[in-house]
Short mmCIF file of C-alpha atoms in Angstrom, two decimals:
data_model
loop_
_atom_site.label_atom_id
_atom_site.label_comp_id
_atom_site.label_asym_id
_atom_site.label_seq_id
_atom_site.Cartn_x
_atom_site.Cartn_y
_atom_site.Cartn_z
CA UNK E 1 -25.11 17.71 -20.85
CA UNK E 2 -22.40 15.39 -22.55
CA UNK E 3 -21.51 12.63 -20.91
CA UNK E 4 -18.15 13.52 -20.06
CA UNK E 5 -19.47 16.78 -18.22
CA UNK E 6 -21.81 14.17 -16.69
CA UNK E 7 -18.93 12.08 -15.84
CA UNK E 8 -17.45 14.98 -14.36
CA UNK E 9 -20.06 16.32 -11.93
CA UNK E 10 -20.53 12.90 -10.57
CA UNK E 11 -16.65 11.72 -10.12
CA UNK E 12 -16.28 15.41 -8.90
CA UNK E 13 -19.29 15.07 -6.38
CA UNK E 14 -18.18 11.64 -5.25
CA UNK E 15 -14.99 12.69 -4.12
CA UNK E 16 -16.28 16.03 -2.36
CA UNK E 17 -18.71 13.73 -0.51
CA UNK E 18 -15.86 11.45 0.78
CA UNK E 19 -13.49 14.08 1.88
CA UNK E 20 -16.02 15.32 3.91
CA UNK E 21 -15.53 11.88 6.01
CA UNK E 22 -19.51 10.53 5.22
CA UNK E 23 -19.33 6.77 4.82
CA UNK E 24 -18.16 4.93 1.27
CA UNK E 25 -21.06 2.76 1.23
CA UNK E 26 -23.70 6.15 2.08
CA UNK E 27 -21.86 8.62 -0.36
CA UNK E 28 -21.95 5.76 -3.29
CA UNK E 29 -25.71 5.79 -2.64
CA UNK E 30 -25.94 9.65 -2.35
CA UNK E 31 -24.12 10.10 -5.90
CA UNK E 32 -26.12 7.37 -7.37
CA UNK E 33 -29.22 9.40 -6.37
CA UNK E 34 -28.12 12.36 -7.62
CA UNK E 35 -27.09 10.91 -10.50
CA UNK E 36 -30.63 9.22 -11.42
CA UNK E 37 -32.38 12.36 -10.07
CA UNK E 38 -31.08 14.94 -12.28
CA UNK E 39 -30.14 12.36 -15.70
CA UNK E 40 -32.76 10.16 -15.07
CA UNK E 41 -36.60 9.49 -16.09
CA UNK E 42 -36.81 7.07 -13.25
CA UNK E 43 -37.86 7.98 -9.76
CA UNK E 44 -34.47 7.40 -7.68
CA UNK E 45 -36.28 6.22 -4.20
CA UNK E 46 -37.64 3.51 -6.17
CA UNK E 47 -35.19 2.10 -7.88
CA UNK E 48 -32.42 2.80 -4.69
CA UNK E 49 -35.11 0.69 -2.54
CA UNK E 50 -35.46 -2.42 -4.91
CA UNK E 51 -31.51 -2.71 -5.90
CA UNK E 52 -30.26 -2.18 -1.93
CA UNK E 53 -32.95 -4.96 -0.99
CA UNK E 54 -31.99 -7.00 -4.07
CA UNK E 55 -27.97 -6.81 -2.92
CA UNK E 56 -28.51 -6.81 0.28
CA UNK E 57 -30.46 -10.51 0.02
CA UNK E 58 -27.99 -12.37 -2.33
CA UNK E 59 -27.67 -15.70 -1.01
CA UNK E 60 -24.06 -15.82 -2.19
CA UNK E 61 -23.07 -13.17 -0.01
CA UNK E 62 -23.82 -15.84 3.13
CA UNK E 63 -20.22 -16.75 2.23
CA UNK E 64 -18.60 -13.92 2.86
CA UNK E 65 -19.73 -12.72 7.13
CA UNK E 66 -19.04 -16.79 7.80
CA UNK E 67 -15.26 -16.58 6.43
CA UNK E 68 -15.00 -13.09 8.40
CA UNK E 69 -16.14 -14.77 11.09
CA UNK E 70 -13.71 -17.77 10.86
CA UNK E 71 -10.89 -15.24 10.73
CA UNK E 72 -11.78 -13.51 13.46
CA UNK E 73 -12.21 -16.80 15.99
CA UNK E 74 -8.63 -17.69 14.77
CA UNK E 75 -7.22 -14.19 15.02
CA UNK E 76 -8.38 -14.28 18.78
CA UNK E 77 -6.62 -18.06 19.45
CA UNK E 78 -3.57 -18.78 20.69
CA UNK E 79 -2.35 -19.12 16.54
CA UNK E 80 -0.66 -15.78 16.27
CA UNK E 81 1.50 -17.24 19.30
CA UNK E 82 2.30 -20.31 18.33
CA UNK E 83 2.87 -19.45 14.35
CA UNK E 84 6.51 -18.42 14.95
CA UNK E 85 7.89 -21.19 17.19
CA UNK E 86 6.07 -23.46 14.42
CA UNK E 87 7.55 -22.06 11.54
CA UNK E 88 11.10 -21.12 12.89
CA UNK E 89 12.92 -24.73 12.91
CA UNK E 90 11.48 -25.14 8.95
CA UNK E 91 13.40 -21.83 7.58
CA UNK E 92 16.78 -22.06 9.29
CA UNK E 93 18.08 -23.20 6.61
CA UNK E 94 17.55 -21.06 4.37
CA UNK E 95 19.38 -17.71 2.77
CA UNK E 96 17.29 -15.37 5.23
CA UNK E 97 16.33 -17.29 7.54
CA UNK E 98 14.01 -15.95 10.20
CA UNK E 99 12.98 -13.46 7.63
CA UNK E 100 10.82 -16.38 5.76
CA UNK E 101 8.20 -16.43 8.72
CA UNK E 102 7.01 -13.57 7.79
CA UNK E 103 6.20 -14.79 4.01
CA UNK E 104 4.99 -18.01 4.98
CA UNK E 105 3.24 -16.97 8.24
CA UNK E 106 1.02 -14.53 6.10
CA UNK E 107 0.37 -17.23 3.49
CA UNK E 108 -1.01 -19.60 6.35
CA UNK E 109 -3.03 -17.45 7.93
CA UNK E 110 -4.20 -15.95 4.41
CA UNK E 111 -5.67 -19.26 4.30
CA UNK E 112 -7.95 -18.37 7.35
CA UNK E 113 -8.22 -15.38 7.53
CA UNK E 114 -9.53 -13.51 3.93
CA UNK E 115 -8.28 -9.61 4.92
CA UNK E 116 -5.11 -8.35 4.07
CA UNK E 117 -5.23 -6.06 6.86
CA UNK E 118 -6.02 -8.68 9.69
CA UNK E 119 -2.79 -10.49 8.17
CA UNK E 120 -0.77 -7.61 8.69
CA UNK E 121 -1.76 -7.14 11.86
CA UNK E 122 -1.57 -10.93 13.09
CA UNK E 123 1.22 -11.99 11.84
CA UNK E 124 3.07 -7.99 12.50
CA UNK E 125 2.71 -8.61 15.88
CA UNK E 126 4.15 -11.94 16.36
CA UNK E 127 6.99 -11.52 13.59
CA UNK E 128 8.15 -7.38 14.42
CA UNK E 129 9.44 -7.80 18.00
CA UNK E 130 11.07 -11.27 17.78
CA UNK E 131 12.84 -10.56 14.39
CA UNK E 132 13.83 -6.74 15.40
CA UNK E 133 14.71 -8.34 18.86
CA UNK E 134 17.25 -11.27 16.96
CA UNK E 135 18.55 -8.38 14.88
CA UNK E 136 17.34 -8.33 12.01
CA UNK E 137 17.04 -5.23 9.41
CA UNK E 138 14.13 -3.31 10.35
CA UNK E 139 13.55 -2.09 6.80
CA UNK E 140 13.52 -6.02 5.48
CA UNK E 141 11.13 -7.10 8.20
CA UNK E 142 8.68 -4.09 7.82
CA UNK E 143 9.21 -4.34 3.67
CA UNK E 144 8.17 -7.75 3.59
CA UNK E 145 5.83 -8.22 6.00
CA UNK E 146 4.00 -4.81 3.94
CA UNK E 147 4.24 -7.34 0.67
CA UNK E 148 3.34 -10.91 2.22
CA UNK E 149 0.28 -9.25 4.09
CA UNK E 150 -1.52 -8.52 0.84
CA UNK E 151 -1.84 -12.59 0.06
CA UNK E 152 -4.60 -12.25 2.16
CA UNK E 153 -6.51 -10.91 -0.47
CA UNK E 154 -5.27 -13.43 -3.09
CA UNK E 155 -5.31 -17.05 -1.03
CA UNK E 156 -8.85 -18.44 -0.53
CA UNK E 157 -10.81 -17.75 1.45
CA UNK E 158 -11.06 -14.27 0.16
CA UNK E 159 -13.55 -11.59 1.04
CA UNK E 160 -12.79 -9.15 -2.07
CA UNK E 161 -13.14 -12.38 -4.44
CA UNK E 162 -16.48 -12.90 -3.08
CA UNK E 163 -17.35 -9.15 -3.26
CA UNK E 164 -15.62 -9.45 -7.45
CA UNK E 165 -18.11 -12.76 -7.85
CA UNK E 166 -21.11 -11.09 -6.50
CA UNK E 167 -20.65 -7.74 -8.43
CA UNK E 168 -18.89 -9.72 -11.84
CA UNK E 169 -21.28 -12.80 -11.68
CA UNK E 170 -18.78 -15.25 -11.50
CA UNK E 171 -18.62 -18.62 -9.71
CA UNK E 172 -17.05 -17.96 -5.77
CA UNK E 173 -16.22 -21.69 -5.02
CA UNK E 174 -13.72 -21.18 -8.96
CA UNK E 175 -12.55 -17.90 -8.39
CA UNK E 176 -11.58 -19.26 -4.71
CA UNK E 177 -9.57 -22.07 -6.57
CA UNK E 178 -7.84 -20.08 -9.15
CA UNK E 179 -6.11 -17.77 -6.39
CA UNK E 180 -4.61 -20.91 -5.22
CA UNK E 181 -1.39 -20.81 -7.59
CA UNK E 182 -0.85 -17.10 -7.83
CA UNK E 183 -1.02 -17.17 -4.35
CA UNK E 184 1.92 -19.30 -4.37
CA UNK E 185 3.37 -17.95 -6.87
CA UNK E 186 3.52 -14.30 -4.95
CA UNK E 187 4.77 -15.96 -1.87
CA UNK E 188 7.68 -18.09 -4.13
CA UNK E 189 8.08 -14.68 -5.31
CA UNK E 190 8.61 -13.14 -2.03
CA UNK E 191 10.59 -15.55 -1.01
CA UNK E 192 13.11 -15.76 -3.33
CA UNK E 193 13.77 -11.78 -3.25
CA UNK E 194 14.79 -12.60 0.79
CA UNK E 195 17.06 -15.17 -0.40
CA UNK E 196 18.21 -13.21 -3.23
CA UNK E 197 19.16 -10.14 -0.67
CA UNK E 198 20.29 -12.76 2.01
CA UNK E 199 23.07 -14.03 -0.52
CA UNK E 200 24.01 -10.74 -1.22
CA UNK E 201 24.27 -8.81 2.39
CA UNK E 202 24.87 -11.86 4.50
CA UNK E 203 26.57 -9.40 6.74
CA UNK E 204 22.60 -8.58 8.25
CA UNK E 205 21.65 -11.95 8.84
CA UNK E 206 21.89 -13.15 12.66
CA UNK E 207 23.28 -16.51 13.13
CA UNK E 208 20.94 -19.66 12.77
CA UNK E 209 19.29 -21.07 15.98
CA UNK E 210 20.38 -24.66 17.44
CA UNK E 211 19.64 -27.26 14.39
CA UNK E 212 16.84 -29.24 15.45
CA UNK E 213 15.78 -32.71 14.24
CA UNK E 214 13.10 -33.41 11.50
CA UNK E 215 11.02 -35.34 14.94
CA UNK E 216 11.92 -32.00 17.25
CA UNK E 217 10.70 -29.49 14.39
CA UNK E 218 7.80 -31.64 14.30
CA UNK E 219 6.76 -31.43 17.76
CA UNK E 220 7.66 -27.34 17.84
CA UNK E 221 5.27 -27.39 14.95
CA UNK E 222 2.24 -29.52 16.13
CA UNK E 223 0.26 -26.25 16.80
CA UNK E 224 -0.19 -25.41 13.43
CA UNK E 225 -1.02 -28.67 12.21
CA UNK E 226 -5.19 -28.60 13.24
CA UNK E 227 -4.90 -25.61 11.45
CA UNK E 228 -3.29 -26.92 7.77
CA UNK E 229 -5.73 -29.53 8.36
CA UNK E 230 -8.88 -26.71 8.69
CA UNK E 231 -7.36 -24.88 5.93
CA UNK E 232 -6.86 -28.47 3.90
CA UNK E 233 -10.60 -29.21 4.57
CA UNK E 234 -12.30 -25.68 3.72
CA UNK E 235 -10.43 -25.19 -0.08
CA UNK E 236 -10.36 -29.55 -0.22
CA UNK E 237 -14.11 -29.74 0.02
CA UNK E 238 -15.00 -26.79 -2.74
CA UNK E 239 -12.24 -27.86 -4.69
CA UNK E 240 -14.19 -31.82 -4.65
CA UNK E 241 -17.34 -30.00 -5.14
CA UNK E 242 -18.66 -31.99 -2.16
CA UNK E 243 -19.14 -27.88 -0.73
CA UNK E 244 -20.66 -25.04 -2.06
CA UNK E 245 -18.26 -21.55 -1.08
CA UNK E 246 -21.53 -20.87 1.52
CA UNK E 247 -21.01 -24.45 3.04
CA UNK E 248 -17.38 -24.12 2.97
CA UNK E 249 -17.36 -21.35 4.84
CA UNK E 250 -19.90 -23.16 7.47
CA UNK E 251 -17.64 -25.53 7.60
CA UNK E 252 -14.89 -23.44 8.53
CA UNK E 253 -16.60 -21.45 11.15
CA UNK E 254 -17.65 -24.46 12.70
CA UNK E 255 -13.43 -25.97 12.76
CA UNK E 256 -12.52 -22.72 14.14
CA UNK E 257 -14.95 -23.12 17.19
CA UNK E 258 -14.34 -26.55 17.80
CA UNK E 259 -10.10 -25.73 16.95
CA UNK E 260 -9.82 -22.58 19.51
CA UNK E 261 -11.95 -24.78 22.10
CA UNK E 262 -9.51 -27.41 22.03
CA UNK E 263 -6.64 -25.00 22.37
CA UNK E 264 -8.52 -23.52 25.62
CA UNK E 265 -8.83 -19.95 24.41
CA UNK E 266 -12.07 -19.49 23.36
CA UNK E 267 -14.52 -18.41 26.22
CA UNK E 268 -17.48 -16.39 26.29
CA UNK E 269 -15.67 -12.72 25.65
CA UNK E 270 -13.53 -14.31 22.73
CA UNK E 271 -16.71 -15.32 21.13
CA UNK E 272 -18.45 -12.24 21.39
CA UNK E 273 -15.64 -10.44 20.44
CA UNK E 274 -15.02 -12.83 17.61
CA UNK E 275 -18.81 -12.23 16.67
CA UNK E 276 -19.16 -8.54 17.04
CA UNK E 277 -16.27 -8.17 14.90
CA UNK E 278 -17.13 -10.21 12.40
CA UNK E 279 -20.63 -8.34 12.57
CA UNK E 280 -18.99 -4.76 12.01
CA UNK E 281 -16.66 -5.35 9.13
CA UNK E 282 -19.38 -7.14 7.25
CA UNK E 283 -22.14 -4.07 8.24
CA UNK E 284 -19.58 -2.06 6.67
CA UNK E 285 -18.74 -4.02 3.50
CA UNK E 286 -22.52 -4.97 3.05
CA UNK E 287 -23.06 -1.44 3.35
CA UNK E 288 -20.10 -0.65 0.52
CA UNK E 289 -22.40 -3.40 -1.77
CA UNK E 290 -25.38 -2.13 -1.46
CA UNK E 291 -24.34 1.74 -2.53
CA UNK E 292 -22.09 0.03 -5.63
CA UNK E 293 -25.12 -1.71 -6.58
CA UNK E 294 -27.41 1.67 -6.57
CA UNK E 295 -24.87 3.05 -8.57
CA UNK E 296 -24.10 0.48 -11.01
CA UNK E 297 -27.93 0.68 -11.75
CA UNK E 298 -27.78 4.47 -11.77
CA UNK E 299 -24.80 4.49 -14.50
CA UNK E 300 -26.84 2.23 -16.22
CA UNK E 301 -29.64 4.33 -16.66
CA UNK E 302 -27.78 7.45 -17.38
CA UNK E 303 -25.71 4.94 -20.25
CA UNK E 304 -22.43 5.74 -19.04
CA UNK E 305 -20.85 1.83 -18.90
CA UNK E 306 -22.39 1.63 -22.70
CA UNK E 307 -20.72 4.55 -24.12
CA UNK E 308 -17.24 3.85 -21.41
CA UNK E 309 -16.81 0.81 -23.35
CA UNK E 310 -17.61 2.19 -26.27
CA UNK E 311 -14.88 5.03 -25.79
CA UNK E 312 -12.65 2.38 -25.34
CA UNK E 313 -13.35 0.06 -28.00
CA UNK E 314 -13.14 3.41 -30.66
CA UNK E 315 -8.95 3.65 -29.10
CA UNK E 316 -8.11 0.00 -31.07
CA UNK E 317 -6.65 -1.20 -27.74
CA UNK E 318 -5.60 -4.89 -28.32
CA UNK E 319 -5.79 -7.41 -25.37
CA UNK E 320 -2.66 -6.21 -23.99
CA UNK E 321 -2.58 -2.77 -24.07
CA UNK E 322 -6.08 -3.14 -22.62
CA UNK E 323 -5.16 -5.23 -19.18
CA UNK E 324 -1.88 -2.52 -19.33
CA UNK E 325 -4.20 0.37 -18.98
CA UNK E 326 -6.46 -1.36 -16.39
CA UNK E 327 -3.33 -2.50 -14.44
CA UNK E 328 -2.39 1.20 -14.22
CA UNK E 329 -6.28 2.37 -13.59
CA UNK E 330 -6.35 -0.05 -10.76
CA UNK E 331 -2.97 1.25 -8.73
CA UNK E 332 -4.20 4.99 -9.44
CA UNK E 333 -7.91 4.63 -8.27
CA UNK E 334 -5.93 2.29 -5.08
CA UNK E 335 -4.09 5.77 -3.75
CA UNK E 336 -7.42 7.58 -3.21
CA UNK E 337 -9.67 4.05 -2.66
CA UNK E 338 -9.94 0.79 -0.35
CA UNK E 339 -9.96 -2.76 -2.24
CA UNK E 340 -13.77 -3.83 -2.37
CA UNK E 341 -14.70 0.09 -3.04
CA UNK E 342 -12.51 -0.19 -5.80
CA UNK E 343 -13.84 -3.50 -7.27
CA UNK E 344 -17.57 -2.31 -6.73
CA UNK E 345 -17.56 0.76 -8.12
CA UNK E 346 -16.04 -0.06 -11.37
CA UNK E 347 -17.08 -3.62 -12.50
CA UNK E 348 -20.52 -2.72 -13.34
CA UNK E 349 -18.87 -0.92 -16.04
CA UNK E 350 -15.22 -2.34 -17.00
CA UNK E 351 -17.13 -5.69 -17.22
CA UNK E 352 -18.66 -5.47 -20.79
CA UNK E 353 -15.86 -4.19 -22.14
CA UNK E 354 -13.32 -6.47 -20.45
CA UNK E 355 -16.30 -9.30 -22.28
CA UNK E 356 -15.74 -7.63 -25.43
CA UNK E 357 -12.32 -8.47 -25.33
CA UNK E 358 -12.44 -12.09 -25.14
CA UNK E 359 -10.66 -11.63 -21.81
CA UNK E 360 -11.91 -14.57 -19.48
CA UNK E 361 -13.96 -12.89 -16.49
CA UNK E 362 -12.41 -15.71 -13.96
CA UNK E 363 -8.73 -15.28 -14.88
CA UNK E 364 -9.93 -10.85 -14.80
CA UNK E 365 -10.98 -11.91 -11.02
CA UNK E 366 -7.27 -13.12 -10.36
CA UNK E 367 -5.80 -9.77 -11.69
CA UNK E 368 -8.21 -7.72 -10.28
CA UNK E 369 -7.13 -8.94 -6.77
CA UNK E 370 -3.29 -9.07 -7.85
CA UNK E 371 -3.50 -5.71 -9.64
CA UNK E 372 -5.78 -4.53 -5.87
CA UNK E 373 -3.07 -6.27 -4.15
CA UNK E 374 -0.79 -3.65 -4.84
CA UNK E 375 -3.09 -0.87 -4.06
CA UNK E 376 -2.82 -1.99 -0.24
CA UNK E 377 0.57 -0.77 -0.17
CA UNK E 378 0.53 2.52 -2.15
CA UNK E 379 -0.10 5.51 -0.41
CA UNK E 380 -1.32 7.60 0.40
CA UNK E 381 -4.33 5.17 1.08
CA UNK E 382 -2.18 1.91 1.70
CA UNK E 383 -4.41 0.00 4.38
CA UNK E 384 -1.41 -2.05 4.84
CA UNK E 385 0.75 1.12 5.31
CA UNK E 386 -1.32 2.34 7.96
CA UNK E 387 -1.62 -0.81 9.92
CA UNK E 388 2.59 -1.20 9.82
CA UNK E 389 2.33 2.80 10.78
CA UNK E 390 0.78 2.07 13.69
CA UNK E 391 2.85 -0.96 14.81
CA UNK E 392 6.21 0.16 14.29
CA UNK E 393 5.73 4.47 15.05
CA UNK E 394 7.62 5.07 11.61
CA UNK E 395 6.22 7.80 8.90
CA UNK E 396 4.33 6.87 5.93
CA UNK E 397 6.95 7.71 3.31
CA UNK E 398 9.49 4.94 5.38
CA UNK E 399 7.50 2.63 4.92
CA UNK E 400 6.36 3.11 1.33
CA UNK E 401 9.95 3.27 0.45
CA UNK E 402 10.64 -0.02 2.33
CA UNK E 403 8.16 -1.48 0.66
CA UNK E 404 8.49 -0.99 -3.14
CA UNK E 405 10.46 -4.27 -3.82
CA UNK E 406 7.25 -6.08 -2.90
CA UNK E 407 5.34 -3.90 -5.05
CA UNK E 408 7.51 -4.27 -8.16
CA UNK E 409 7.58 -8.43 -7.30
CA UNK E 410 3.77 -7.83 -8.07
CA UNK E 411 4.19 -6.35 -10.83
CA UNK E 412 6.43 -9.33 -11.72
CA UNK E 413 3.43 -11.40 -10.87
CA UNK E 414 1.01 -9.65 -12.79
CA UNK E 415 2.86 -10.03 -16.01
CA UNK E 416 3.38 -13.80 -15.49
CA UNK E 417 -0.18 -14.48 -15.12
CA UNK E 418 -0.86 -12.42 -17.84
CA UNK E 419 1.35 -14.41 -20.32
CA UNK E 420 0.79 -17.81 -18.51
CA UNK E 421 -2.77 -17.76 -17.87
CA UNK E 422 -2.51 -20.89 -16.73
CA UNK E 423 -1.53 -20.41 -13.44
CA UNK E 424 -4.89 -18.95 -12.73
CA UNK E 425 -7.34 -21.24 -14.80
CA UNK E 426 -5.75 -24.63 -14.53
CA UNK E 427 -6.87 -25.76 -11.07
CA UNK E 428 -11.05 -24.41 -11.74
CA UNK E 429 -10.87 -26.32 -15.29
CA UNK E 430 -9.62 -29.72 -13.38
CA UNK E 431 -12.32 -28.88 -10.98
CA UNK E 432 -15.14 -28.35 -13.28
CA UNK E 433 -13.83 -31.71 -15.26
CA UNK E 434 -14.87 -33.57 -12.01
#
């Protein structure tokens, strides 16, 4: 068989073997076996035994249950409650207003927290009432909570940047520090669009609250302040070097204990609750690695990556064109595909030719998330769209529409990094300088 019939039978069989609702991380294994089975000298059981063993023992992957696990102890404290009477007396101020917590509230807990999804849903349910409840426009509250929700995937720590460093073989504790300023960047970006809208309709904006002093906003905000400080020491100590990403995220586990103790909210069913959590979503992602690796190994066997990059390399694609095509590769493959399915089961073989290209593989991390990013709001497989679905009872298409000005703003973002690279290599160059 050629290998684009080859190509064919497997893409068709993967998909057949998800819509029939069996696991992603079982049905990647299953194709890979089929694959090596039928195009393959090598005996599949083997080879699926060694690489799930081999993935499944990585010592970088420590990182990534103990920053689940540190997101989970914090979604359970009393921070989703406090967030909002914290952040409110900053952003009165401001063209928008009230509509800023939700941008900034995401980016905080981004910080701590590592899933888009858990952002969403954290910050969804402390922003949604109170704004609706003040009056402001639905469709603005939804639309950018949708778009701020997906910096948890960008700001450190992040679990699909330790899933792209496994899989791309690229240093976590960098790629952790070069999310740092597109991070900002998306949030500035964010931002700006609710002032932008403010200025124009500022018909829809409720009046501002009581002005407070700078020492009253201080005291409303002295809840979030142990948790800047965890966030400070986590990204501070990696960035130093004095921490490896696995320490780090130690290190964080052990400030979200001690932090939810002192607030009096963690007791013995918020720990196991934090724990079992934590245990599930990595079961499941560990799960997603370990089939990605089988298969990587399997399309390496049958040669596909090698003659992939070939394919491409014979179209004359400069730099540009290249990351163009791969930007809209990424947002296709995110209707049908989750984030860390979608990094797994396609660096194995985008990586050599992205190499070939001169294109750095730690700036490629930072647009792999961005470009991912905007996958968790197109549906129809929008994890963030089904998570605002469920909080606010509207259909699907509502709050796609709602939520396209975040998702050309990334697009925005995307292009800037792209010609100001910059922004995403800057702060690991000062670090490895140190």
């Amino acid at each position: 068989m050629s290998d684009l019939a080859i190509t064919g039978l497997l893409i068709a069989t993967l998909f057949l073997i998800l819509g029939s609702g069996v696991w992603i991380g079982l049905t990647l294994s299953g194709v890979a076996w089929i694959g090596m089975q039928l195009f393959s000298s090598r005996p599949a059981g083997d080879a699926m035994a060694v690489t799930i063993w081999g993935s499944s023992s990585s010592w970088t992957l420590t990182a990534l249950p103990l920053f689940i696990w540190m997101g989970e102890i914090l979604f359970r404290t009393r921070l989703s409650q406090d967030m909002f009477k914290g952040l409110a007396p900053w952003v009165q101020a401001l063209p928008g207003r009230l509509l800023h917590t939700n941008v900034i509230g995401c980016t905080i807990f981004a910080a701590v927290s590592g899933s888009s999804a858990a952002t969403c849903a954290t910050i969804g349910k402390m922003t949604l009432p109170e704004l609706t409840r003040r009056g402001y426009p639905e469709h603005m509250v939804v639309g950018t909570l949708a778009g701020s929700s997906t910096l948890g995937l960008l700001i450190p720590p992040s679990i699909i940047m330790i899933v792209y460093g496994v899989a791309a073989d690229v240093s976590i504790s960098q790629l952790f520090i070069a999310g740092v300023l597109p991070g900002i960047l998306l949030a500035a970006l964010f931002s700006g669009y609710i002032a932008l809208w403010a200025l124009r309709h500022p018909e829809h904006i409720p009046q501002a609250d009581e002005r407070l002093s700078f020492t009253q906003k201080l005291a409303a905000s002295r809840s979030l302040i142990p948790v800047v400080l965890l966030i400070a020491a986590v990204l501070g100590s990696i960035y130093t070097g004095i921490a490896t990403a696995t320490e780090a995220a130690a290190v964080g586990v052990t400030g979200a204990l001690i932090l939810s103790t002192l607030q009096g909210s963690m007791n013995w069913a918020t720990f196991r609750d934090a724990l079992m959590g934590a245990t599930r979503l990595y079961c499941m992602i560990a799960l997603i690695l370990a089939g990605a690796a089988f298969l990587t190994l399997s399309m390496g066997y049958i040669g596909l990556p090698r003659h992939l990059a070939e394919w491409i390399a014979s179209l004359g694609l400069n730099q540009a064109q290249l990351v163009a095509a791969l930007a809209v590769f990424f947002i296709v493959l995110g209707c049908f595909l989750d984030g860390i399915s979608m990094v797994v089961l396609t660096m194995g073989v985008l990586m050599p030719t992205v190499q070939a290209a001169n294109i750095d593989p730690l700036w490629f991390g930072v647009f792999v998330v961005l470009v991912v990013e905007m996958a968790q709001i197109t549906p129809p497989v929008g994890f963030n769209l089904f998570v605002l679905q469920g909080m606010t009872g509207r259909q699907l298409p509502w709050i796609a529409r709602v939520t396209l000005p975040m998702f050309l703003l990334m697009c925005v973002a995307v292009a800037i990094v792209y010609l100001v690279p910059g922004i995403a290599t800057w702060l690991p160059q000062q670090m490895s300088a140190r």
